[in-house]
mmCIF file of C-alpha atoms in Angstrom:
data_model
loop_
_atom_site.group_PDB
_atom_site.id
_atom_site.type_symbol
_atom_site.label_atom_id
_atom_site.label_comp_id
_atom_site.label_asym_id
_atom_site.label_seq_id
_atom_site.Cartn_x
_atom_site.Cartn_y
_atom_site.Cartn_z
ATOM 1 C CA MET A 1 105.469 109.472 64.609
ATOM 2 C CA THR A 2 104.539 110.994 60.860
ATOM 3 C CA PRO A 3 107.283 109.962 58.393
ATOM 4 C CA ALA A 4 109.360 113.024 56.829
ATOM 5 C CA ARG A 5 108.477 114.147 53.693
ATOM 6 C CA ILE A 6 111.953 115.181 52.042
ATOM 7 C CA LEU A 7 111.842 117.221 48.806
ATOM 8 C CA ILE A 8 114.523 116.614 46.527
ATOM 9 C CA THR A 9 115.153 118.934 43.742
ATOM 10 C CA GLY A 10 117.488 118.233 40.894
ATOM 11 C CA ALA A 11 116.098 114.721 41.472
ATOM 12 C CA SER A 12 117.190 112.825 38.212
ATOM 13 C CA GLY A 13 121.100 114.198 38.405
ATOM 14 C CA CYS A 14 123.807 112.342 39.890
ATOM 15 C CA VAL A 15 123.616 113.637 43.490
ATOM 16 C CA GLY A 16 120.021 113.733 43.308
ATOM 17 C CA GLN A 17 119.497 109.989 42.407
ATOM 18 C CA TYR A 18 122.396 108.638 44.761
ATOM 19 C CA THR A 19 120.579 110.900 47.319
ATOM 20 C CA ALA A 20 117.048 109.639 46.784
ATOM 21 C CA ALA A 21 118.336 106.001 46.710
ATOM 22 C CA TRP A 22 119.843 106.226 50.325
ATOM 23 C CA LEU A 23 117.137 107.815 51.777
ATOM 24 C CA LEU A 24 114.748 105.089 50.683
ATOM 25 C CA GLU A 25 116.861 102.130 52.236
ATOM 26 C CA ASN A 26 118.028 104.138 55.398
ATOM 27 C CA SER A 27 114.593 106.018 56.423
ATOM 28 C CA ASP A 28 110.828 105.914 56.099
ATOM 29 C CA ALA A 29 110.801 109.099 54.549
ATOM 30 C CA GLU A 30 108.273 109.877 51.867
ATOM 31 C CA LEU A 31 110.397 111.585 48.716
ATOM 32 C CA LEU A 32 108.988 114.472 46.446
ATOM 33 C CA LEU A 33 111.366 114.515 43.310
ATOM 34 C CA TRP A 34 111.223 117.232 41.589
ATOM 35 C CA LEU A 35 112.748 116.764 37.932
ATOM 36 C CA ARG A 36 112.203 118.426 34.534
ATOM 37 C CA ASP A 37 112.091 114.696 32.696
ATOM 38 C CA PRO A 38 110.891 111.144 34.331
ATOM 39 C CA ALA A 39 112.765 109.118 31.767
ATOM 40 C CA LYS A 40 116.099 110.267 33.274
ATOM 41 C CA LEU A 41 115.330 108.570 36.516
ATOM 42 C CA THR A 42 117.148 105.530 36.072
ATOM 43 C CA ALA A 43 118.021 104.639 39.879
ATOM 44 C CA ILE A 44 114.800 105.072 41.625
ATOM 45 C CA SER A 45 111.386 103.480 40.676
ATOM 46 C CA ALA A 46 108.688 106.354 40.070
ATOM 47 C CA GLN A 47 106.161 103.693 41.333
ATOM 48 C CA HIS A 48 107.922 103.504 44.522
ATOM 49 C CA PRO A 49 104.923 103.751 47.235
ATOM 50 C CA ARG A 50 107.123 106.424 49.167
ATOM 51 C CA VAL A 51 108.030 108.745 45.822
ATOM 52 C CA GLN A 52 106.056 111.113 44.050
ATOM 53 C CA LEU A 53 107.289 112.821 41.481
ATOM 54 C CA LEU A 54 106.982 116.957 40.546
ATOM 55 C CA VAL A 55 107.287 117.227 36.905
ATOM 56 C CA GLY A 56 108.411 120.748 36.082
ATOM 57 C CA ASP A 57 111.075 123.558 35.451
ATOM 58 C CA LEU A 58 112.388 124.930 38.898
ATOM 59 C CA ARG A 59 111.611 128.662 37.634
ATOM 60 C CA ASP A 60 107.534 127.973 37.798
ATOM 61 C CA PRO A 61 107.363 126.555 41.622
ATOM 62 C CA HIS A 62 103.804 128.004 42.064
ATOM 63 C CA CYS A 63 102.571 124.997 40.171
ATOM 64 C CA PHE A 64 103.662 122.548 43.093
ATOM 65 C CA ALA A 65 102.783 125.198 46.119
ATOM 66 C CA ASN A 66 100.410 123.030 47.748
ATOM 67 C CA GLN A 67 102.814 120.208 47.797
ATOM 68 C CA LEU A 68 105.527 122.574 48.693
ATOM 69 C CA ALA A 69 103.693 123.601 51.685
ATOM 70 C CA THR A 70 104.005 120.151 53.433
ATOM 71 C CA VAL A 71 107.610 119.406 53.169
ATOM 72 C CA SER A 72 109.654 119.195 56.414
ATOM 73 C CA ARG A 73 112.894 118.931 54.733
ATOM 74 C CA VAL A 74 114.485 119.958 51.440
ATOM 75 C CA ILE A 75 117.442 119.034 49.648
ATOM 76 C CA HIS A 76 118.051 121.665 46.688
ATOM 77 C CA THR A 77 120.722 120.466 44.156
ATOM 78 C CA ALA A 78 118.846 121.764 41.323
ATOM 79 C CA THR A 79 121.590 124.134 39.428
ATOM 80 C CA ALA A 80 122.260 125.779 36.246
ATOM 81 C CA TRP A 81 125.277 126.699 34.205
ATOM 82 C CA GLY A 82 126.514 127.985 30.678
ATOM 83 C CA ASP A 83 123.663 130.342 29.949
ATOM 84 C CA PRO A 84 124.277 133.335 32.081
ATOM 85 C CA GLU A 85 120.719 134.287 32.409
ATOM 86 C CA ARG A 86 119.200 130.794 32.931
ATOM 87 C CA ALA A 87 121.896 130.657 35.721
ATOM 88 C CA HIS A 88 120.817 133.745 37.794
ATOM 89 C CA GLN A 89 116.968 132.643 37.183
ATOM 90 C CA VAL A 90 117.880 129.126 38.434
ATOM 91 C CA ASN A 91 120.697 129.840 40.908
ATOM 92 C CA VAL A 92 119.161 132.878 42.750
ATOM 93 C CA VAL A 93 115.716 133.810 41.723
ATOM 94 C CA ALA A 94 114.307 130.155 41.929
ATOM 95 C CA VAL A 95 115.539 129.532 45.227
ATOM 96 C CA LYS A 96 114.374 132.850 46.655
ATOM 97 C CA THR A 97 110.855 131.775 45.323
ATOM 98 C CA LEU A 98 111.025 128.030 46.552
ATOM 99 C CA LEU A 99 112.159 129.218 49.770
ATOM 100 C CA GLY A 100 109.113 131.780 49.999
ATOM 101 C CA LEU A 101 106.606 128.770 49.099
ATOM 102 C CA LEU A 102 107.738 126.446 52.040
ATOM 103 C CA ASN A 103 105.579 126.524 55.102
ATOM 104 C CA PRO A 104 107.696 128.007 58.191
ATOM 105 C CA GLU A 105 105.575 125.880 60.575
ATOM 106 C CA VAL A 106 106.437 122.669 59.020
ATOM 107 C CA LEU A 107 109.844 123.047 57.402
ATOM 108 C CA GLU A 108 112.745 121.966 59.903
ATOM 109 C CA GLN A 109 115.650 122.531 57.400
ATOM 110 C CA ILE A 110 116.802 123.216 54.014
ATOM 111 C CA THR A 111 119.962 121.350 52.749
ATOM 112 C CA TYR A 112 121.254 123.683 50.140
ATOM 113 C CA PHE A 113 124.030 123.161 47.450
ATOM 114 C CA SER A 114 126.735 125.082 46.325
ATOM 115 C CA THR A 115 130.321 124.661 45.308
ATOM 116 C CA ALA A 116 133.275 124.553 47.068
ATOM 117 C CA SER A 117 134.973 126.810 44.751
ATOM 118 C CA ILE A 118 133.332 129.769 46.365
ATOM 119 C CA LEU A 119 135.055 129.324 49.562
ATOM 120 C CA ASN A 120 138.348 129.818 50.830
ATOM 121 C CA ARG A 121 140.711 127.283 53.207
ATOM 122 C CA ASP A 122 138.273 128.570 56.161
ATOM 123 C CA LEU A 123 135.085 128.268 54.944
ATOM 124 C CA GLN A 124 134.540 131.888 54.141
ATOM 125 C CA PRO A 125 133.195 133.352 51.015
ATOM 126 C CA LEU A 126 135.837 134.173 48.480
ATOM 127 C CA PRO A 127 135.418 137.839 47.088
ATOM 128 C CA GLU A 128 137.140 136.679 43.936
ATOM 129 C CA ALA A 129 134.259 134.363 43.244
ATOM 130 C CA LEU A 130 131.757 137.354 42.972
ATOM 131 C CA ALA A 131 134.320 139.722 41.190
ATOM 132 C CA TYR A 132 134.810 137.622 38.415
ATOM 133 C CA GLY A 133 133.822 134.195 38.422
ATOM 134 C CA THR A 134 131.822 132.252 35.559
ATOM 135 C CA GLU A 135 128.068 132.929 35.599
ATOM 136 C CA TYR A 136 127.929 129.506 37.715
ATOM 137 C CA ILE A 137 130.217 130.675 40.501
ATOM 138 C CA GLN A 138 128.989 134.128 40.520
ATOM 139 C CA THR A 139 125.030 133.024 41.101
ATOM 140 C CA LYS A 140 126.179 130.293 43.729
ATOM 141 C CA ALA A 141 128.131 133.101 45.691
ATOM 142 C CA GLN A 142 125.144 135.424 45.209
ATOM 143 C CA CYS A 143 122.879 133.133 46.358
ATOM 144 C CA LEU A 144 124.846 132.300 49.457
ATOM 145 C CA GLN A 145 125.291 136.122 50.519
ATOM 146 C CA ASP A 146 121.247 136.251 49.901
ATOM 147 C CA LEU A 147 120.618 133.463 51.965
ATOM 148 C CA GLU A 148 122.609 134.622 55.225
ATOM 149 C CA HIS A 149 119.899 137.586 55.224
ATOM 150 C CA HIS A 150 116.961 135.153 54.727
ATOM 151 C CA PRO A 151 114.124 134.520 57.293
ATOM 152 C CA LEU A 152 114.699 131.139 56.868
ATOM 153 C CA ALA A 153 118.634 131.246 57.622
ATOM 154 C CA ASP A 154 118.952 129.522 60.799
ATOM 155 C CA ARG A 155 117.283 125.947 59.035
ATOM 156 C CA ILE A 156 119.694 126.197 55.908
ATOM 157 C CA VAL A 157 122.569 124.074 56.104
ATOM 158 C CA ALA A 158 124.690 125.086 52.999
ATOM 159 C CA VAL A 159 126.745 122.053 51.750
ATOM 160 C CA PHE A 160 129.531 122.456 49.447
ATOM 161 C CA PRO A 161 130.920 119.628 47.342
ATOM 162 C CA THR A 162 134.452 119.020 46.133
ATOM 163 C CA LEU A 163 135.237 117.400 43.051
ATOM 164 C CA VAL A 164 132.335 114.768 42.482
ATOM 165 C CA PHE A 165 132.490 111.457 41.153
ATOM 166 C CA GLY A 166 129.780 109.013 40.356
ATOM 167 C CA GLY A 167 128.521 106.201 37.902
ATOM 168 C CA ARG A 168 130.531 104.069 35.836
ATOM 169 C CA VAL A 169 132.616 105.336 32.855
ATOM 170 C CA ASP A 170 130.987 102.580 30.553
ATOM 171 C CA GLY A 171 127.731 103.926 31.466
ATOM 172 C CA THR A 172 126.459 100.698 33.095
ATOM 173 C CA SER A 173 125.575 101.794 36.635
ATOM 174 C CA PRO A 174 121.939 102.743 37.363
ATOM 175 C CA PHE A 175 123.134 106.032 38.635
ATOM 176 C CA PRO A 176 124.239 108.689 36.414
ATOM 177 C CA THR A 177 127.606 109.394 35.272
ATOM 178 C CA SER A 178 129.398 112.274 36.924
ATOM 179 C CA TYR A 179 131.432 114.907 34.506
ATOM 180 C CA LEU A 180 134.617 113.668 36.575
ATOM 181 C CA THR A 181 133.800 110.176 36.477
ATOM 182 C CA GLU A 182 133.038 110.446 32.639
ATOM 183 C CA GLY A 183 136.167 112.248 32.036
ATOM 184 C CA LEU A 184 138.515 109.808 33.391
ATOM 185 C CA GLU A 185 138.926 108.093 30.064
ATOM 186 C CA GLU A 186 140.127 111.122 28.577
ATOM 187 C CA ALA A 187 142.090 111.928 31.364
ATOM 188 C CA SER A 188 144.015 108.653 31.084
ATOM 189 C CA ARG A 189 144.731 109.382 27.344
ATOM 190 C CA TRP A 190 147.219 111.905 28.653
ATOM 191 C CA LEU A 191 149.144 110.337 31.291
ATOM 192 C CA TRP A 192 151.558 109.664 28.419
ATOM 193 C CA LEU A 193 152.571 113.614 29.036
ATOM 194 C CA ALA A 194 151.210 114.198 32.475
ATOM 195 C CA ARG A 195 153.655 111.506 34.159
ATOM 196 C CA TRP A 196 156.650 113.653 33.090
ATOM 197 C CA LEU A 197 154.837 116.766 34.834
ATOM 198 C CA ARG A 198 154.712 117.808 38.603
ATOM 199 C CA ALA A 199 152.640 120.499 40.158
ATOM 200 C CA ASP A 200 152.507 122.241 43.340
ATOM 201 C CA ALA A 201 148.674 122.112 43.463
ATOM 202 C CA SER A 202 146.209 119.632 45.882
ATOM 203 C CA PHE A 203 142.420 119.242 46.088
ATOM 204 C CA HIS A 204 139.456 117.128 47.754
ATOM 205 C CA PHE A 205 137.335 114.697 46.208
ATOM 206 C CA ILE A 206 134.168 112.922 46.828
ATOM 207 C CA HIS A 207 131.943 110.370 45.465
ATOM 208 C CA ALA A 208 128.113 110.931 44.891
ATOM 209 C CA ALA A 209 127.422 108.193 47.749
ATOM 210 C CA ASP A 210 129.244 109.678 50.201
ATOM 211 C CA ILE A 211 127.492 113.152 49.582
ATOM 212 C CA ALA A 212 124.367 110.866 49.858
ATOM 213 C CA CYS A 213 125.293 109.701 52.742
ATOM 214 C CA ILE A 214 126.059 113.135 54.319
ATOM 215 C CA CYS A 215 122.805 114.525 53.340
ATOM 216 C CA GLY A 216 120.697 111.669 54.345
ATOM 217 C CA HIS A 217 122.049 112.039 58.053
ATOM 218 C CA LEU A 218 121.518 115.721 57.471
ATOM 219 C CA ALA A 219 117.841 114.918 56.739
ATOM 220 C CA THR A 220 116.877 112.459 59.127
ATOM 221 C CA THR A 221 118.220 113.906 62.427
ATOM 222 C CA PRO A 222 117.403 116.970 64.225
ATOM 223 C CA LYS A 223 119.105 120.171 62.801
ATOM 224 C CA LEU A 224 122.081 121.097 64.918
ATOM 225 C CA PRO A 225 123.842 124.213 66.338
ATOM 226 C CA ASN A 226 126.530 125.498 63.984
ATOM 227 C CA ARG A 227 129.893 123.797 65.079
ATOM 228 C CA GLU A 228 132.432 125.638 63.127
ATOM 229 C CA ALA A 229 133.277 129.241 64.477
ATOM 230 C CA GLY A 230 133.206 132.186 62.307
ATOM 231 C CA GLN A 231 130.278 131.635 60.223
ATOM 232 C CA GLY A 232 126.780 133.478 59.703
ATOM 233 C CA ALA A 233 123.040 132.258 60.268
ATOM 234 C CA VAL A 234 123.851 129.894 57.254
ATOM 235 C CA ARG A 235 125.747 126.648 58.493
ATOM 236 C CA ARG A 236 128.856 125.679 55.720
ATOM 237 C CA LEU A 237 129.792 122.133 55.300
ATOM 238 C CA VAL A 238 132.368 121.637 52.620
ATOM 239 C CA MET A 239 132.052 117.693 51.523
ATOM 240 C CA GLY A 240 135.201 116.147 50.568
ATOM 241 C CA GLN A 241 137.863 113.456 51.526
ATOM 242 C CA PRO A 242 141.191 114.683 52.750
ATOM 243 C CA SER A 243 143.346 116.722 50.281
ATOM 244 C CA ILE A 244 145.573 114.974 47.892
ATOM 245 C CA SER A 245 148.366 116.308 45.679
ATOM 246 C CA VAL A 246 148.011 116.660 41.772
ATOM 247 C CA ASN A 247 151.184 114.557 42.073
ATOM 248 C CA GLN A 248 149.734 112.020 44.001
ATOM 249 C CA ALA A 249 146.467 111.951 41.796
ATOM 250 C CA ILE A 250 148.717 111.173 39.034
ATOM 251 C CA ALA A 251 150.947 108.657 40.307
ATOM 252 C CA THR A 252 147.679 106.373 41.426
ATOM 253 C CA LEU A 253 146.119 107.237 37.801
ATOM 254 C CA CYS A 254 149.686 105.763 36.474
ATOM 255 C CA ARG A 255 149.399 102.658 38.292
ATOM 256 C CA TRP A 256 146.262 102.129 37.968
ATOM 257 C CA ARG A 257 146.932 102.405 33.846
ATOM 258 C CA GLY A 258 150.116 100.474 34.158
ATOM 259 C CA LEU A 259 152.239 103.326 33.381
ATOM 260 C CA ARG A 260 155.520 104.132 34.849
ATOM 261 C CA GLN A 261 156.139 107.725 36.359
ATOM 262 C CA THR A 262 159.222 109.569 34.810
ATOM 263 C CA PRO A 263 161.639 112.104 36.516
ATOM 264 C CA GLY A 264 159.385 115.579 36.364
ATOM 265 C CA LEU A 265 159.321 119.053 35.306
ATOM 266 C CA PRO A 266 158.018 121.583 37.446
ATOM 267 C CA LEU A 267 155.349 123.586 36.121
ATOM 268 C CA TRP A 268 156.417 126.952 37.710
ATOM 269 C CA GLY A 269 154.617 129.567 37.157
ATOM 270 C CA TRP A 270 156.345 131.242 34.525
ATOM 271 C CA LEU A 271 156.142 127.837 32.209
ATOM 272 C CA ILE A 272 152.239 127.938 32.540
ATOM 273 C CA GLU A 273 152.366 131.484 31.486
ATOM 274 C CA ALA A 274 154.172 130.188 28.403
ATOM 275 C CA LEU A 275 152.267 127.195 27.634
ATOM 276 C CA ILE A 276 149.124 129.766 27.669
ATOM 277 C CA LYS A 277 150.396 131.775 25.520
ATOM 278 C CA VAL A 278 151.984 129.058 22.669
ATOM 279 C CA LEU A 279 149.277 126.794 23.060
ATOM 280 C CA PRO A 280 145.342 127.391 21.342
ATOM 281 C CA ILE A 281 144.150 127.903 24.940
ATOM 282 C CA GLU A 282 141.759 130.221 26.258
ATOM 283 C CA ILE A 283 141.418 131.196 29.905
ATOM 284 C CA ASN A 284 139.329 133.855 31.387
ATOM 285 C CA ALA A 285 139.410 135.935 34.843
ATOM 286 C CA TRP A 286 138.733 132.928 37.263
ATOM 287 C CA ASP A 287 140.908 130.500 35.307
ATOM 288 C CA ARG A 288 143.704 132.769 35.873
ATOM 289 C CA PHE A 289 142.723 133.089 39.599
ATOM 290 C CA SER A 290 142.599 129.038 39.977
ATOM 291 C CA ILE A 291 145.595 128.397 38.282
ATOM 292 C CA LYS A 292 147.346 131.176 40.786
ATOM 293 C CA GLN A 293 145.611 129.752 43.803
ATOM 294 C CA ARG A 294 146.493 126.157 42.893
ATOM 295 C CA HIS A 295 145.491 124.804 46.368
ATOM 296 C CA PHE A 296 141.687 123.957 46.620
ATOM 297 C CA VAL A 297 141.699 122.899 50.164
ATOM 298 C CA HIS A 298 139.350 123.337 52.897
ATOM 299 C CA ASP A 299 139.450 122.976 56.853
ATOM 300 C CA PRO A 300 137.196 121.334 58.358
ATOM 301 C CA ILE A 301 135.892 118.950 55.578
ATOM 302 C CA THR A 302 132.982 116.912 56.296
ATOM 303 C CA THR A 303 133.241 113.435 55.458
ATOM 304 C CA PRO A 304 130.489 110.299 56.171
ATOM 305 C CA GLU A 305 132.200 109.539 59.053
ATOM 306 C CA ARG A 306 131.739 112.967 60.695
ATOM 307 C CA VAL A 307 128.054 112.361 60.436
ATOM 308 C CA GLY A 308 128.063 109.079 61.893
ATOM 309 C CA GLY A 309 128.459 107.281 58.394
ATOM 310 C CA HIS A 310 131.290 104.915 56.458
ATOM 311 C CA SER A 311 132.741 106.467 53.226
ATOM 312 C CA HIS A 312 131.678 104.310 50.218
ATOM 313 C CA ALA A 313 134.848 105.627 48.427
ATOM 314 C CA ALA A 314 137.567 107.221 50.947
ATOM 315 C CA THR A 315 140.644 106.860 48.317
ATOM 316 C CA LEU A 316 141.085 107.836 44.734
ATOM 317 C CA GLU A 317 141.720 103.945 44.174
ATOM 318 C CA ALA A 318 138.345 103.239 45.484
ATOM 319 C CA VAL A 319 136.920 105.960 42.994
ATOM 320 C CA LEU A 320 138.695 104.577 39.977
ATOM 321 C CA ALA A 321 137.553 101.030 40.929
ATOM 322 C CA ASP A 322 133.890 101.914 41.570
ATOM 323 C CA SER A 323 134.020 103.934 38.359
ATOM 324 C CA GLY A 324 135.117 100.989 36.014
ATOM 325 C CA LEU A 325 137.951 102.692 34.753
ATOM 326 C CA PRO A 326 140.052 99.697 32.988
ATOM 327 C CA GLN A 327 142.990 98.492 35.215
ATOM 328 C CA ARG A 328 146.035 97.759 33.333
ATOM 329 C CA GLY A 329 148.906 96.439 35.510
ATOM 330 C CA LYS A 330 149.547 95.691 38.861
ATOM 331 C CA LEU A 331 149.058 98.543 41.396
ATOM 332 C CA HIS A 332 152.493 99.252 42.746
ATOM 333 C CA ASN A 333 154.786 102.352 43.590
ATOM 334 C CA GLN A 334 156.993 103.789 41.172
ATOM 335 C CA GLY A 335 159.396 107.156 41.701
#
């Protein structure tokens, strides 16, 4: 059987490199890695016999038209944020152009990366995402809406990562460090204050290695019919570990850093509003919606175990250990 040809966009990013490494180790697929700067490819050898680099901007895909027509699977991780015009060009326009250059007679499946922030608990699109999300949130919501009506919709699996960890805080991992892992040191500096507070909020998280396991499985097995009821033509999978509360996360960080938790002051809605007015904090409409929603949880969620794999970091403690965040004092339960 001819090995699959898998295109990975955003291949130099954290998730892109974890996914490429998983595929090189667990499959015989040929990988086309689309990236802008080969120097950022730190965990994958550009000289690997099953790797071909496509160096260029996602907004100019026609220069790779011949290669795109040969791929059987696509893992589209590339994205943009910050600049509204660039975000629209990359997150909406470039996706449509890319899909138009694929060969329907060869293509089997597309794994399209979005963000769990645009879905509600039941994996349905949030109207608020389009109404007043950031440029990143709005373009992701718009693209998902467009993909539902695309001719290739029945071959698309949209994956929605929750909070993504990966790499190490000191940068010693060959894999890029995710923004959340980069922020662990800074978050630890605020534990002296956070340990006095209690918040009615919860979230999911996932390690990039576990995202790679899920996406690798999707890219190397036959596409299955959508198992989730109430979805459209595009299959939706939210990737994350079981939800934890903000209070549990703070308690875990306190134990990890050797800090004793204290009696907590509940962060009531009125108190949050008062702090926003008093402190030099600028918030937009999406921030206000997020503060009111508080519980960013989804059902069902997809872990590596759901696709027959094993989680690399199933708990926050495992994430912290993997990140290399210095541990101070013993892990022990405190009030």
